[in-house]
Amino acid sequence: MKYAPLIIKKLADLLVGNNTVNKLSGKDLVDLFNEFGFNDDYIYPNVGIATADLGNGLSRTDYARKRLRILNDKEQVDVALSLYLDGCSDRRLAEETLNTILGKAPVVTGVDIKGSASFQPHSQFDDIKPGVPTVFISYSWDDQDHKKWAKQLADDLRTKYNICSLIDQYNSAGVNLVEFMNKGIRVADRVLMIGTPIYKQRSESGIGTGGKYEEVIVTTEIYKNTDTIKFIPLLRRGDSFDDSFINIVSVLNGYDFRDDSKYEDKLQELADELYGRTNIIPALAGGSSESTIIPTAYKGERWLYELMNHFSFFLMDGYFERMPCRFDMRVMIMFDTWNAIINSSVYQIKDAQLKKHIDEFFIAWRDICELGWRYFSDSNNGTDYVFYGAEFDFFKDTEHENAFHKLTGMLGPLYVKYKAFVAYLDSQYPDIDREKVSVDFVNNLK
């Protein structure tokens, strides 16, 4: 929702701590707003808050007000407040102050909550299992009927077809929506995009839920690999796919769910697609088509071929040389693609030793990415991710310092597993040209 200008002013005061505890430093404010796609920086000493559109040297209050006004126009202030509350040392006090500003009922006190401290809400991601298709549902909050329909689709996929559907409406209160969208799209086998004219509008402008976060990941993935089948458009409202999806999505094969009388039939077709039961192409006469597609150097290992199409040994070597201070952004593209492939329900490596080496390397790599992603930000050169404070030889707080040392300790074991994987490739798959693989990946990104 959008807030009145006076509310925005008071919310900015809340963030910078003019009249409350839990105040955010200049670096904290920059980190918060960069979650929404801004590329601001905090340069210490001399400069302070630096932006491309608002100038440099802004006070914390002025910076917070101007960024909140932009988010307010996009109806994203609620998400920013959720992120702020997640980081508060005294969350109850922050919530009480926020409720006063917004005119909401105060937090209930004096209730016996004995035993509740050990309660951990169920996570959708806990339902992901090998062999069960996982889908992320991307949609816009057009109105209550549309939200209800999207949730019904998620429910039906789970209860009728044993498909693990991920949707924001299953989240417990307090879940970070930005993190949920990023992780959900990354780990899902397929992404179901429910199209309406409003969904297209918000994809283009980044307004509100179903906006720019998902759009950036979708377009990056499709441009990166024009053969991807991960994203499936589902037309719910509008005269055509062109009316309800941006151009790069509207040309993909999808399903028309506008006619409710055909809902069950379309749902069955969609489930068949997700389980890989449709479009089974007969082999060409004279033998399997697989051997004509996969280069002989891969010895029939189709998924090794797919992994190598999205990998650069040069970039990975550089990753070990520069981490944990910084690393090339293209390494995250490599990881995201590997994550999608390995977590796909159809992924299979026949060579048991090869699979062991891939799994051990990938799990160690994943652990570093999952720990480290929240501590890195874009660098000014636009090509690297940099650990917060690393360029100025200081840590923002003890948490960041501990994370830095933990990442340092994790790099050694990862390097050992990486070298074991490379050694196995060189000994058992010597015809794979690792230099060409690396160069091709970088060139394809261009």
Tab-separated table of C-alpha atoms in Angstrom:
chain	number	residue	atom	x	y	z
A	1	MET	CA	0.000	0.000	0.000
A	2	LYS	CA	0.988	3.667	-0.323
A	3	TYR	CA	1.389	6.013	2.644
A	4	ALA	CA	0.785	9.723	3.120
A	5	PRO	CA	3.846	12.046	2.978
A	6	LEU	CA	3.692	12.726	6.735
A	7	ILE	CA	3.806	8.972	7.425
A	8	ILE	CA	6.823	8.596	5.150
A	9	LYS	CA	8.579	11.379	7.070
A	10	LYS	CA	7.887	9.653	10.388
A	11	LEU	CA	8.992	6.270	9.013
A	12	ALA	CA	12.293	7.804	7.905
A	13	ASP	CA	12.764	9.175	11.427
A	14	LEU	CA	12.109	5.678	12.768
A	15	LEU	CA	14.799	4.153	10.545
A	16	VAL	CA	17.476	6.699	11.404
A	17	GLY	CA	16.568	6.641	15.106
A	18	ASN	CA	15.796	10.323	15.637
A	19	ASN	CA	13.296	9.411	18.343
A	20	THR	CA	13.682	5.673	18.871
A	21	VAL	CA	16.263	3.022	19.549
A	22	ASN	CA	17.173	0.479	16.845
A	23	LYS	CA	18.599	3.253	14.673
A	24	LEU	CA	20.364	2.356	11.431
A	25	SER	CA	23.834	3.644	10.588
A	26	GLY	CA	24.518	5.121	7.177
A	27	LYS	CA	25.901	1.776	5.992
A	28	ASP	CA	22.867	-0.055	7.413
A	29	LEU	CA	20.519	2.266	5.507
A	30	VAL	CA	22.414	1.738	2.257
A	31	ASP	CA	22.322	-2.036	2.760
A	32	LEU	CA	18.570	-1.905	3.398
A	33	PHE	CA	17.663	0.113	0.312
A	34	ASN	CA	20.079	-1.781	-1.953
A	35	GLU	CA	17.815	-4.810	-1.392
A	36	PHE	CA	15.422	-3.027	-3.771
A	37	GLY	CA	17.831	-2.702	-6.671
A	38	PHE	CA	19.507	0.604	-5.831
A	39	ASN	CA	23.268	0.703	-6.295
A	40	ASP	CA	24.157	3.096	-3.481
A	41	ASP	CA	27.371	2.996	-1.486
A	42	TYR	CA	28.694	4.142	1.877
A	43	ILE	CA	32.221	5.486	1.532
A	44	TYR	CA	34.100	6.116	4.750
A	45	PRO	CA	35.652	8.557	5.453
A	46	ASN	CA	34.888	11.893	3.715
A	47	VAL	CA	31.978	10.958	1.411
A	48	GLY	CA	29.395	9.053	3.472
A	49	ILE	CA	26.265	8.022	1.555
A	50	ALA	CA	26.908	8.056	-2.209
A	51	THR	CA	24.194	7.677	-4.860
A	52	ALA	CA	24.009	8.034	-8.616
A	53	ASP	CA	20.602	9.751	-8.669
A	54	LEU	CA	20.477	11.729	-5.402
A	55	GLY	CA	24.072	12.926	-5.158
A	56	ASN	CA	26.679	12.304	-2.440
A	57	GLY	CA	27.021	13.298	1.197
A	58	LEU	CA	23.308	13.047	2.057
A	59	SER	CA	22.327	13.003	5.711
A	60	ARG	CA	20.831	9.745	6.909
A	61	THR	CA	17.419	11.402	7.390
A	62	ASP	CA	17.368	13.017	3.951
A	63	TYR	CA	18.554	9.796	2.297
A	64	ALA	CA	15.935	7.655	4.108
A	65	ARG	CA	13.094	10.031	3.228
A	66	LYS	CA	13.986	10.201	-0.456
A	67	ARG	CA	14.444	6.445	-0.826
A	68	LEU	CA	11.195	5.745	1.055
A	69	ARG	CA	9.325	8.123	-1.271
A	70	ILE	CA	10.551	6.108	-4.263
A	71	LEU	CA	9.559	2.818	-2.606
A	72	ASN	CA	6.201	4.341	-1.667
A	73	ASP	CA	5.484	5.071	-5.335
A	74	LYS	CA	6.178	1.388	-6.023
A	75	GLU	CA	4.154	0.200	-2.993
A	76	GLN	CA	7.227	-1.482	-1.482
A	77	VAL	CA	7.481	0.365	1.849
A	78	ASP	CA	5.921	-2.569	3.721
A	79	VAL	CA	8.691	-4.865	2.497
A	80	ALA	CA	11.325	-2.356	3.628
A	81	LEU	CA	9.731	-2.153	7.077
A	82	SER	CA	9.727	-5.945	7.335
A	83	LEU	CA	13.451	-6.028	6.543
A	84	TYR	CA	14.073	-3.280	9.113
A	85	LEU	CA	12.191	-5.171	11.842
A	86	ASP	CA	14.127	-8.362	11.077
A	87	GLY	CA	17.357	-6.595	12.024
A	88	CYS	CA	16.156	-4.758	15.147
A	89	SER	CA	17.837	-5.576	18.453
A	90	ASP	CA	14.650	-4.580	20.313
A	91	ARG	CA	11.968	-5.675	17.878
A	92	ARG	CA	9.068	-5.241	20.309
A	93	LEU	CA	9.906	-1.584	20.884
A	94	ALA	CA	10.347	-1.030	17.148
A	95	GLU	CA	6.957	-2.658	16.441
A	96	GLU	CA	5.236	-0.541	19.083
A	97	THR	CA	6.711	2.638	17.587
A	98	LEU	CA	5.795	1.524	14.078
A	99	ASN	CA	2.221	0.710	15.127
A	100	THR	CA	1.907	4.162	16.676
A	101	ILE	CA	3.058	5.797	13.441
A	102	LEU	CA	0.711	3.703	11.297
A	103	GLY	CA	-2.210	3.910	13.721
A	104	LYS	CA	-2.351	0.142	14.282
A	105	ALA	CA	-3.367	-1.660	17.449
A	106	PRO	CA	-0.542	-2.051	19.970
A	107	VAL	CA	1.235	-5.351	20.532
A	108	VAL	CA	-0.670	-7.535	23.020
A	109	THR	CA	1.208	-7.865	26.292
A	110	GLY	CA	0.766	-9.912	29.436
A	111	VAL	CA	-0.041	-13.130	27.564
A	112	ASP	CA	1.449	-16.371	28.847
A	113	ILE	CA	3.623	-17.599	25.988
A	114	LYS	CA	5.518	-20.230	27.927
A	115	GLY	CA	7.210	-22.678	25.601
A	116	SER	CA	6.735	-20.547	22.497
A	117	ALA	CA	10.410	-19.575	22.308
A	118	SER	CA	11.290	-23.008	20.936
A	119	PHE	CA	8.611	-22.870	18.233
A	120	GLN	CA	9.967	-22.885	14.691
A	121	PRO	CA	7.427	-22.254	11.903
A	122	HIS	CA	7.306	-24.788	9.096
A	123	SER	CA	9.204	-23.738	5.984
A	124	GLN	CA	7.936	-24.518	2.491
A	125	PHE	CA	11.475	-25.371	1.483
A	126	ASP	CA	11.436	-28.306	3.939
A	127	ASP	CA	8.902	-29.999	1.623
A	128	ILE	CA	11.323	-30.222	-1.304
A	129	LYS	CA	12.180	-33.884	-1.910
A	130	PRO	CA	14.158	-35.770	-4.579
A	131	GLY	CA	11.942	-37.034	-7.387
A	132	VAL	CA	9.105	-34.616	-6.558
A	133	PRO	CA	8.781	-31.643	-8.946
A	134	THR	CA	9.141	-28.253	-7.254
A	135	VAL	CA	7.504	-25.133	-8.698
A	136	PHE	CA	7.630	-21.496	-7.652
A	137	ILE	CA	4.429	-19.522	-8.316
A	138	SER	CA	4.946	-15.931	-9.427
A	139	TYR	CA	1.860	-13.701	-9.547
A	140	SER	CA	0.611	-10.183	-8.809
A	141	TRP	CA	-1.825	-9.221	-6.066
A	142	ASP	CA	-4.475	-7.854	-8.453
A	143	ASP	CA	-7.343	-8.387	-5.997
A	144	GLN	CA	-8.576	-10.877	-3.398
A	145	ASP	CA	-10.196	-13.168	-6.003
A	146	HIS	CA	-6.932	-13.421	-7.917
A	147	LYS	CA	-4.900	-14.105	-4.765
A	148	LYS	CA	-7.409	-16.813	-3.826
A	149	TRP	CA	-7.131	-18.402	-7.286
A	150	ALA	CA	-3.315	-18.435	-7.130
A	151	LYS	CA	-3.384	-20.133	-3.733
A	152	GLN	CA	-5.960	-22.665	-4.953
A	153	LEU	CA	-3.626	-23.562	-7.815
A	154	ALA	CA	-0.792	-24.098	-5.324
A	155	ASP	CA	-3.048	-26.189	-3.076
A	156	ASP	CA	-4.264	-28.360	-5.957
A	157	LEU	CA	-0.756	-29.041	-7.244
A	158	ARG	CA	0.217	-30.265	-3.780
A	159	THR	CA	-2.888	-32.256	-2.812
A	160	LYS	CA	-3.911	-33.660	-6.203
A	161	TYR	CA	-0.582	-34.213	-7.968
A	162	ASN	CA	2.123	-34.380	-5.263
A	163	ILE	CA	3.937	-31.370	-6.699
A	164	CYS	CA	5.782	-29.160	-4.202
A	165	SER	CA	4.432	-25.680	-4.911
A	166	LEU	CA	6.067	-22.603	-3.351
A	167	ILE	CA	3.951	-19.474	-2.938
A	168	ASP	CA	4.206	-16.435	-0.682
A	169	GLN	CA	0.806	-17.157	0.899
A	170	TYR	CA	2.247	-20.239	2.644
A	171	ASN	CA	4.836	-18.132	4.482
A	172	SER	CA	4.691	-17.503	8.204
A	173	ALA	CA	4.543	-13.922	9.430
A	174	GLY	CA	7.908	-12.166	9.387
A	175	VAL	CA	9.387	-14.132	6.468
A	176	ASN	CA	11.692	-11.980	4.324
A	177	LEU	CA	9.798	-11.750	1.010
A	178	VAL	CA	12.834	-10.680	-1.011
A	179	GLU	CA	14.856	-13.645	0.246
A	180	PHE	CA	11.887	-15.978	-0.317
A	181	MET	CA	11.505	-14.879	-3.951
A	182	ASN	CA	15.215	-15.148	-4.679
A	183	LYS	CA	15.588	-18.580	-3.103
A	184	GLY	CA	12.274	-19.920	-4.439
A	185	ILE	CA	13.047	-19.061	-8.053
A	186	ARG	CA	16.588	-20.411	-7.672
A	187	VAL	CA	15.702	-23.825	-6.189
A	188	ALA	CA	12.500	-24.551	-8.126
A	189	ASP	CA	12.543	-26.925	-11.089
A	190	ARG	CA	10.027	-24.710	-12.891
A	191	VAL	CA	8.541	-21.249	-12.312
A	192	LEU	CA	4.815	-20.805	-12.998
A	193	MET	CA	4.072	-17.207	-13.989
A	194	ILE	CA	0.384	-16.310	-13.640
A	195	GLY	CA	-0.233	-13.641	-16.238
A	196	THR	CA	-2.673	-10.724	-16.070
A	197	PRO	CA	-2.433	-7.210	-17.506
A	198	ILE	CA	-1.495	-5.967	-14.025
A	199	TYR	CA	1.220	-8.641	-13.747
A	200	LYS	CA	2.714	-7.369	-17.013
A	201	GLN	CA	2.511	-3.766	-15.796
A	202	ARG	CA	4.247	-4.585	-12.539
A	203	SER	CA	6.882	-6.685	-14.285
A	204	GLU	CA	7.726	-3.724	-16.485
A	205	SER	CA	7.686	-1.091	-13.738
A	206	GLY	CA	8.695	-3.053	-10.631
A	207	ILE	CA	5.615	-1.920	-8.669
A	208	GLY	CA	4.642	-3.948	-5.614
A	209	THR	CA	4.591	-7.706	-5.160
A	210	GLY	CA	5.280	-9.740	-8.291
A	211	GLY	CA	7.559	-6.984	-9.543
A	212	LYS	CA	11.169	-6.295	-10.248
A	213	TYR	CA	12.830	-8.920	-8.021
A	214	GLU	CA	11.285	-11.839	-9.907
A	215	GLU	CA	11.503	-10.047	-13.261
A	216	VAL	CA	15.275	-9.550	-13.013
A	217	ILE	CA	15.872	-13.231	-12.266
A	218	VAL	CA	13.474	-14.369	-14.999
A	219	THR	CA	14.937	-12.208	-17.755
A	220	THR	CA	18.513	-12.971	-16.719
A	221	GLU	CA	17.855	-16.707	-16.872
A	222	ILE	CA	16.067	-16.590	-20.233
A	223	TYR	CA	18.619	-14.299	-21.875
A	224	LYS	CA	21.430	-16.420	-20.444
A	225	ASN	CA	20.022	-19.625	-21.884
A	226	THR	CA	17.527	-19.205	-24.706
A	227	ASP	CA	16.791	-22.934	-24.550
A	228	THR	CA	15.569	-22.805	-20.937
A	229	ILE	CA	12.204	-24.407	-20.187
A	230	LYS	CA	12.185	-23.382	-16.537
A	231	PHE	CA	9.589	-20.600	-16.899
A	232	ILE	CA	6.004	-21.486	-17.813
A	233	PRO	CA	3.446	-18.715	-18.459
A	234	LEU	CA	-0.115	-19.397	-17.272
A	235	LEU	CA	-2.624	-16.967	-18.779
A	236	ARG	CA	-5.327	-16.121	-16.235
A	237	ARG	CA	-6.636	-12.721	-17.381
A	238	GLY	CA	-6.267	-10.604	-20.523
A	239	ASP	CA	-7.071	-11.006	-24.202
A	240	SER	CA	-3.819	-12.800	-25.027
A	241	PHE	CA	-0.392	-13.796	-23.695
A	242	ASP	CA	0.959	-10.538	-25.165
A	243	ASP	CA	-1.495	-8.572	-23.016
A	244	SER	CA	-0.437	-10.268	-19.785
A	245	PHE	CA	3.306	-10.968	-20.079
A	246	ILE	CA	6.386	-9.007	-21.066
A	247	ASN	CA	7.690	-9.832	-24.536
A	248	ILE	CA	10.421	-12.245	-23.486
A	249	VAL	CA	7.853	-14.353	-21.595
A	250	SER	CA	4.842	-14.044	-23.906
A	251	VAL	CA	6.619	-16.025	-26.640
A	252	LEU	CA	7.149	-19.060	-24.391
A	253	ASN	CA	4.847	-22.061	-24.584
A	254	GLY	CA	2.277	-21.878	-21.817
A	255	TYR	CA	-1.241	-22.774	-20.660
A	256	ASP	CA	-4.503	-20.837	-20.915
A	257	PHE	CA	-6.311	-20.915	-17.555
A	258	ARG	CA	-8.912	-18.229	-18.315
A	259	ASP	CA	-11.836	-20.652	-18.687
A	260	ASP	CA	-12.729	-22.005	-15.237
A	261	SER	CA	-14.820	-24.803	-16.784
A	262	LYS	CA	-11.580	-26.255	-18.215
A	263	TYR	CA	-9.549	-25.774	-15.040
A	264	GLU	CA	-9.194	-29.456	-14.133
A	265	ASP	CA	-8.180	-30.417	-17.675
A	266	LYS	CA	-5.569	-27.665	-17.825
A	267	LEU	CA	-4.322	-28.607	-14.365
A	268	GLN	CA	-3.835	-32.203	-15.532
A	269	GLU	CA	-1.927	-30.998	-18.599
A	270	LEU	CA	0.267	-28.819	-16.427
A	271	ALA	CA	0.980	-31.676	-14.001
A	272	ASP	CA	1.903	-33.943	-16.910
A	273	GLU	CA	4.330	-31.292	-18.129
A	274	LEU	CA	5.911	-30.923	-14.688
A	275	TYR	CA	6.426	-34.686	-14.439
A	276	GLY	CA	7.855	-34.829	-17.967
A	277	ARG	CA	5.026	-36.987	-19.336
A	278	THR	CA	4.301	-34.788	-22.371
A	279	ASN	CA	6.114	-34.151	-25.648
A	280	ILE	CA	8.049	-37.415	-25.571
A	281	ILE	CA	9.992	-37.321	-28.842
A	282	PRO	CA	10.704	-40.693	-30.509
A	283	ALA	CA	14.345	-41.535	-31.165
A	284	LEU	CA	15.550	-41.214	-34.742
A	285	ALA	CA	15.826	-44.413	-36.724
A	286	GLY	CA	19.213	-46.030	-36.292
A	287	GLY	CA	19.746	-45.368	-32.598
A	288	SER	CA	19.379	-43.005	-29.676
A	289	SER	CA	19.376	-39.303	-30.465
A	290	GLU	CA	21.278	-38.588	-27.234
A	291	SER	CA	24.658	-39.625	-28.659
A	292	THR	CA	24.271	-37.184	-31.574
A	293	ILE	CA	23.565	-34.280	-29.232
A	294	ILE	CA	26.130	-34.806	-26.484
A	295	PRO	CA	29.806	-34.566	-27.522
A	296	THR	CA	31.615	-37.889	-27.226
A	297	ALA	CA	34.027	-36.375	-24.669
A	298	TYR	CA	31.208	-36.602	-22.101
A	299	LYS	CA	30.691	-40.351	-22.579
A	300	GLY	CA	26.899	-40.052	-22.623
A	301	GLU	CA	26.715	-38.005	-19.393
A	302	ARG	CA	24.110	-35.497	-20.521
A	303	TRP	CA	23.922	-33.606	-17.223
A	304	LEU	CA	27.690	-33.278	-16.942
A	305	TYR	CA	27.512	-31.643	-20.358
A	306	GLU	CA	24.800	-29.269	-19.076
A	307	LEU	CA	26.866	-28.385	-16.005
A	308	MET	CA	29.950	-27.695	-18.094
A	309	ASN	CA	27.917	-25.436	-20.399
A	310	HIS	CA	27.435	-23.177	-17.381
A	311	PHE	CA	30.888	-23.236	-15.821
A	312	SER	CA	34.259	-21.525	-16.148
A	313	PHE	CA	37.310	-23.073	-14.510
A	314	PHE	CA	39.093	-19.736	-14.933
A	315	LEU	CA	36.421	-17.881	-12.961
A	316	MET	CA	36.388	-20.554	-10.283
A	317	ASP	CA	40.166	-20.390	-9.902
A	318	GLY	CA	39.855	-16.618	-9.504
A	319	TYR	CA	37.121	-17.150	-6.922
A	320	PHE	CA	39.568	-18.963	-4.638
A	321	GLU	CA	42.225	-16.284	-5.131
A	322	ARG	CA	39.946	-13.376	-4.166
A	323	MET	CA	37.457	-14.728	-1.623
A	324	PRO	CA	36.265	-13.844	0.951
A	325	CYS	CA	37.074	-10.183	0.217
A	326	ARG	CA	35.409	-10.133	-3.208
A	327	PHE	CA	34.480	-12.313	-6.180
A	328	ASP	CA	33.347	-12.016	-9.793
A	329	MET	CA	29.551	-11.656	-10.194
A	330	ARG	CA	29.599	-14.285	-12.949
A	331	VAL	CA	30.423	-16.943	-10.358
A	332	MET	CA	26.920	-16.457	-8.901
A	333	ILE	CA	25.423	-17.044	-12.351
A	334	MET	CA	27.376	-20.297	-12.456
A	335	PHE	CA	26.133	-21.289	-9.001
A	336	ASP	CA	22.483	-20.385	-9.638
A	337	THR	CA	22.444	-22.442	-12.839
A	338	TRP	CA	24.164	-25.429	-11.224
A	339	ASN	CA	21.718	-25.214	-8.343
A	340	ALA	CA	18.754	-25.315	-10.735
A	341	ILE	CA	20.204	-28.247	-12.706
A	342	ILE	CA	21.235	-30.374	-9.726
A	343	ASN	CA	17.916	-29.822	-7.932
A	344	SER	CA	15.924	-30.674	-11.046
A	345	SER	CA	13.795	-33.812	-10.740
A	346	VAL	CA	15.318	-35.186	-13.980
A	347	TYR	CA	18.982	-34.622	-13.086
A	348	GLN	CA	21.011	-37.835	-13.171
A	349	ILE	CA	24.713	-38.729	-13.277
A	350	LYS	CA	25.403	-42.353	-14.190
A	351	ASP	CA	29.077	-42.435	-13.172
A	352	ALA	CA	28.904	-42.982	-9.381
A	353	GLN	CA	32.367	-41.557	-8.669
A	354	LEU	CA	31.702	-38.536	-10.844
A	355	LYS	CA	28.411	-37.939	-9.038
A	356	LYS	CA	30.204	-38.194	-5.680
A	357	HIS	CA	32.761	-35.571	-6.688
A	358	ILE	CA	30.107	-33.232	-8.114
A	359	ASP	CA	27.894	-33.572	-5.030
A	360	GLU	CA	30.726	-32.963	-2.561
A	361	PHE	CA	31.985	-29.924	-4.468
A	362	PHE	CA	28.533	-28.456	-4.991
A	363	ILE	CA	27.367	-28.925	-1.377
A	364	ALA	CA	30.478	-27.156	-0.054
A	365	TRP	CA	30.001	-24.387	-2.624
A	366	ARG	CA	26.321	-24.059	-1.723
A	367	ASP	CA	27.112	-23.793	1.995
A	368	ILE	CA	29.455	-20.863	1.342
A	369	CYS	CA	26.891	-19.133	-0.886
A	370	GLU	CA	24.068	-19.574	1.611
A	371	LEU	CA	26.176	-18.203	4.463
A	372	GLY	CA	27.840	-15.410	2.537
A	373	TRP	CA	25.263	-13.866	0.214
A	374	ARG	CA	23.834	-11.432	2.774
A	375	TYR	CA	27.281	-10.013	3.574
A	376	PHE	CA	28.239	-8.983	0.030
A	377	SER	CA	27.209	-5.952	-2.022
A	378	ASP	CA	27.838	-4.732	-5.557
A	379	SER	CA	31.153	-2.955	-6.033
A	380	ASN	CA	31.512	0.356	-7.817
A	381	ASN	CA	33.087	-1.341	-10.842
A	382	GLY	CA	29.865	-3.263	-11.511
A	383	THR	CA	31.635	-6.603	-12.007
A	384	ASP	CA	32.337	-7.820	-8.459
A	385	TYR	CA	30.579	-8.556	-5.218
A	386	VAL	CA	32.488	-7.124	-2.247
A	387	PHE	CA	32.319	-8.138	1.409
A	388	TYR	CA	30.895	-5.244	3.440
A	389	GLY	CA	33.763	-3.123	4.730
A	390	ALA	CA	36.508	-5.197	3.111
A	391	GLU	CA	37.693	-2.273	0.974
A	392	PHE	CA	38.196	-0.134	4.085
A	393	ASP	CA	39.645	-2.788	6.395
A	394	PHE	CA	36.901	-2.601	8.988
A	395	PHE	CA	33.892	-4.707	9.930
A	396	LYS	CA	30.443	-3.246	10.436
A	397	ASP	CA	29.875	-5.360	13.533
A	398	THR	CA	30.861	-8.600	15.247
A	399	GLU	CA	28.424	-10.611	13.132
A	400	HIS	CA	30.174	-9.544	9.925
A	401	GLU	CA	33.607	-10.198	11.393
A	402	ASN	CA	32.593	-13.698	12.501
A	403	ALA	CA	31.048	-14.419	9.095
A	404	PHE	CA	34.239	-13.290	7.345
A	405	HIS	CA	36.376	-15.653	9.435
A	406	LYS	CA	33.900	-18.515	8.973
A	407	LEU	CA	33.920	-18.042	5.195
A	408	THR	CA	37.726	-18.053	5.262
A	409	GLY	CA	37.694	-21.389	7.095
A	410	MET	CA	35.200	-22.903	4.629
A	411	LEU	CA	37.227	-22.013	1.529
A	412	GLY	CA	39.990	-24.549	2.232
A	413	PRO	CA	37.692	-27.621	2.279
A	414	LEU	CA	35.834	-26.290	-0.790
A	415	TYR	CA	39.117	-25.941	-2.693
A	416	VAL	CA	40.080	-29.539	-1.853
A	417	LYS	CA	36.737	-30.827	-3.193
A	418	TYR	CA	37.021	-28.639	-6.290
A	419	LYS	CA	40.512	-29.930	-7.116
A	420	ALA	CA	39.338	-33.537	-6.573
A	421	PHE	CA	36.478	-32.930	-9.024
A	422	VAL	CA	38.862	-31.412	-11.591
A	423	ALA	CA	41.377	-34.257	-11.153
A	424	TYR	CA	38.646	-36.847	-11.734
A	425	LEU	CA	37.509	-35.044	-14.886
A	426	ASP	CA	41.049	-34.909	-16.225
A	427	SER	CA	41.653	-38.606	-15.552
A	428	GLN	CA	38.303	-40.079	-16.630
A	429	TYR	CA	37.077	-37.489	-19.156
A	430	PRO	CA	40.378	-36.286	-20.655
A	431	ASP	CA	38.815	-35.187	-23.943
A	432	ILE	CA	36.788	-32.433	-22.261
A	433	ASP	CA	38.587	-29.220	-23.183
A	434	ARG	CA	38.363	-27.282	-19.923
A	435	GLU	CA	39.873	-24.168	-21.496
A	436	LYS	CA	37.252	-24.143	-24.267
A	437	VAL	CA	34.478	-24.809	-21.728
A	438	SER	CA	35.617	-21.769	-19.726
A	439	VAL	CA	35.928	-19.456	-22.712
A	440	ASP	CA	32.582	-20.533	-24.192
A	441	PHE	CA	30.758	-19.836	-20.928
A	442	VAL	CA	32.165	-16.310	-20.643
A	443	ASN	CA	31.468	-15.572	-24.325
A	444	ASN	CA	27.896	-16.832	-24.041
A	445	LEU	CA	27.242	-14.392	-21.196
A	446	LYS	CA	28.216	-11.520	-23.482
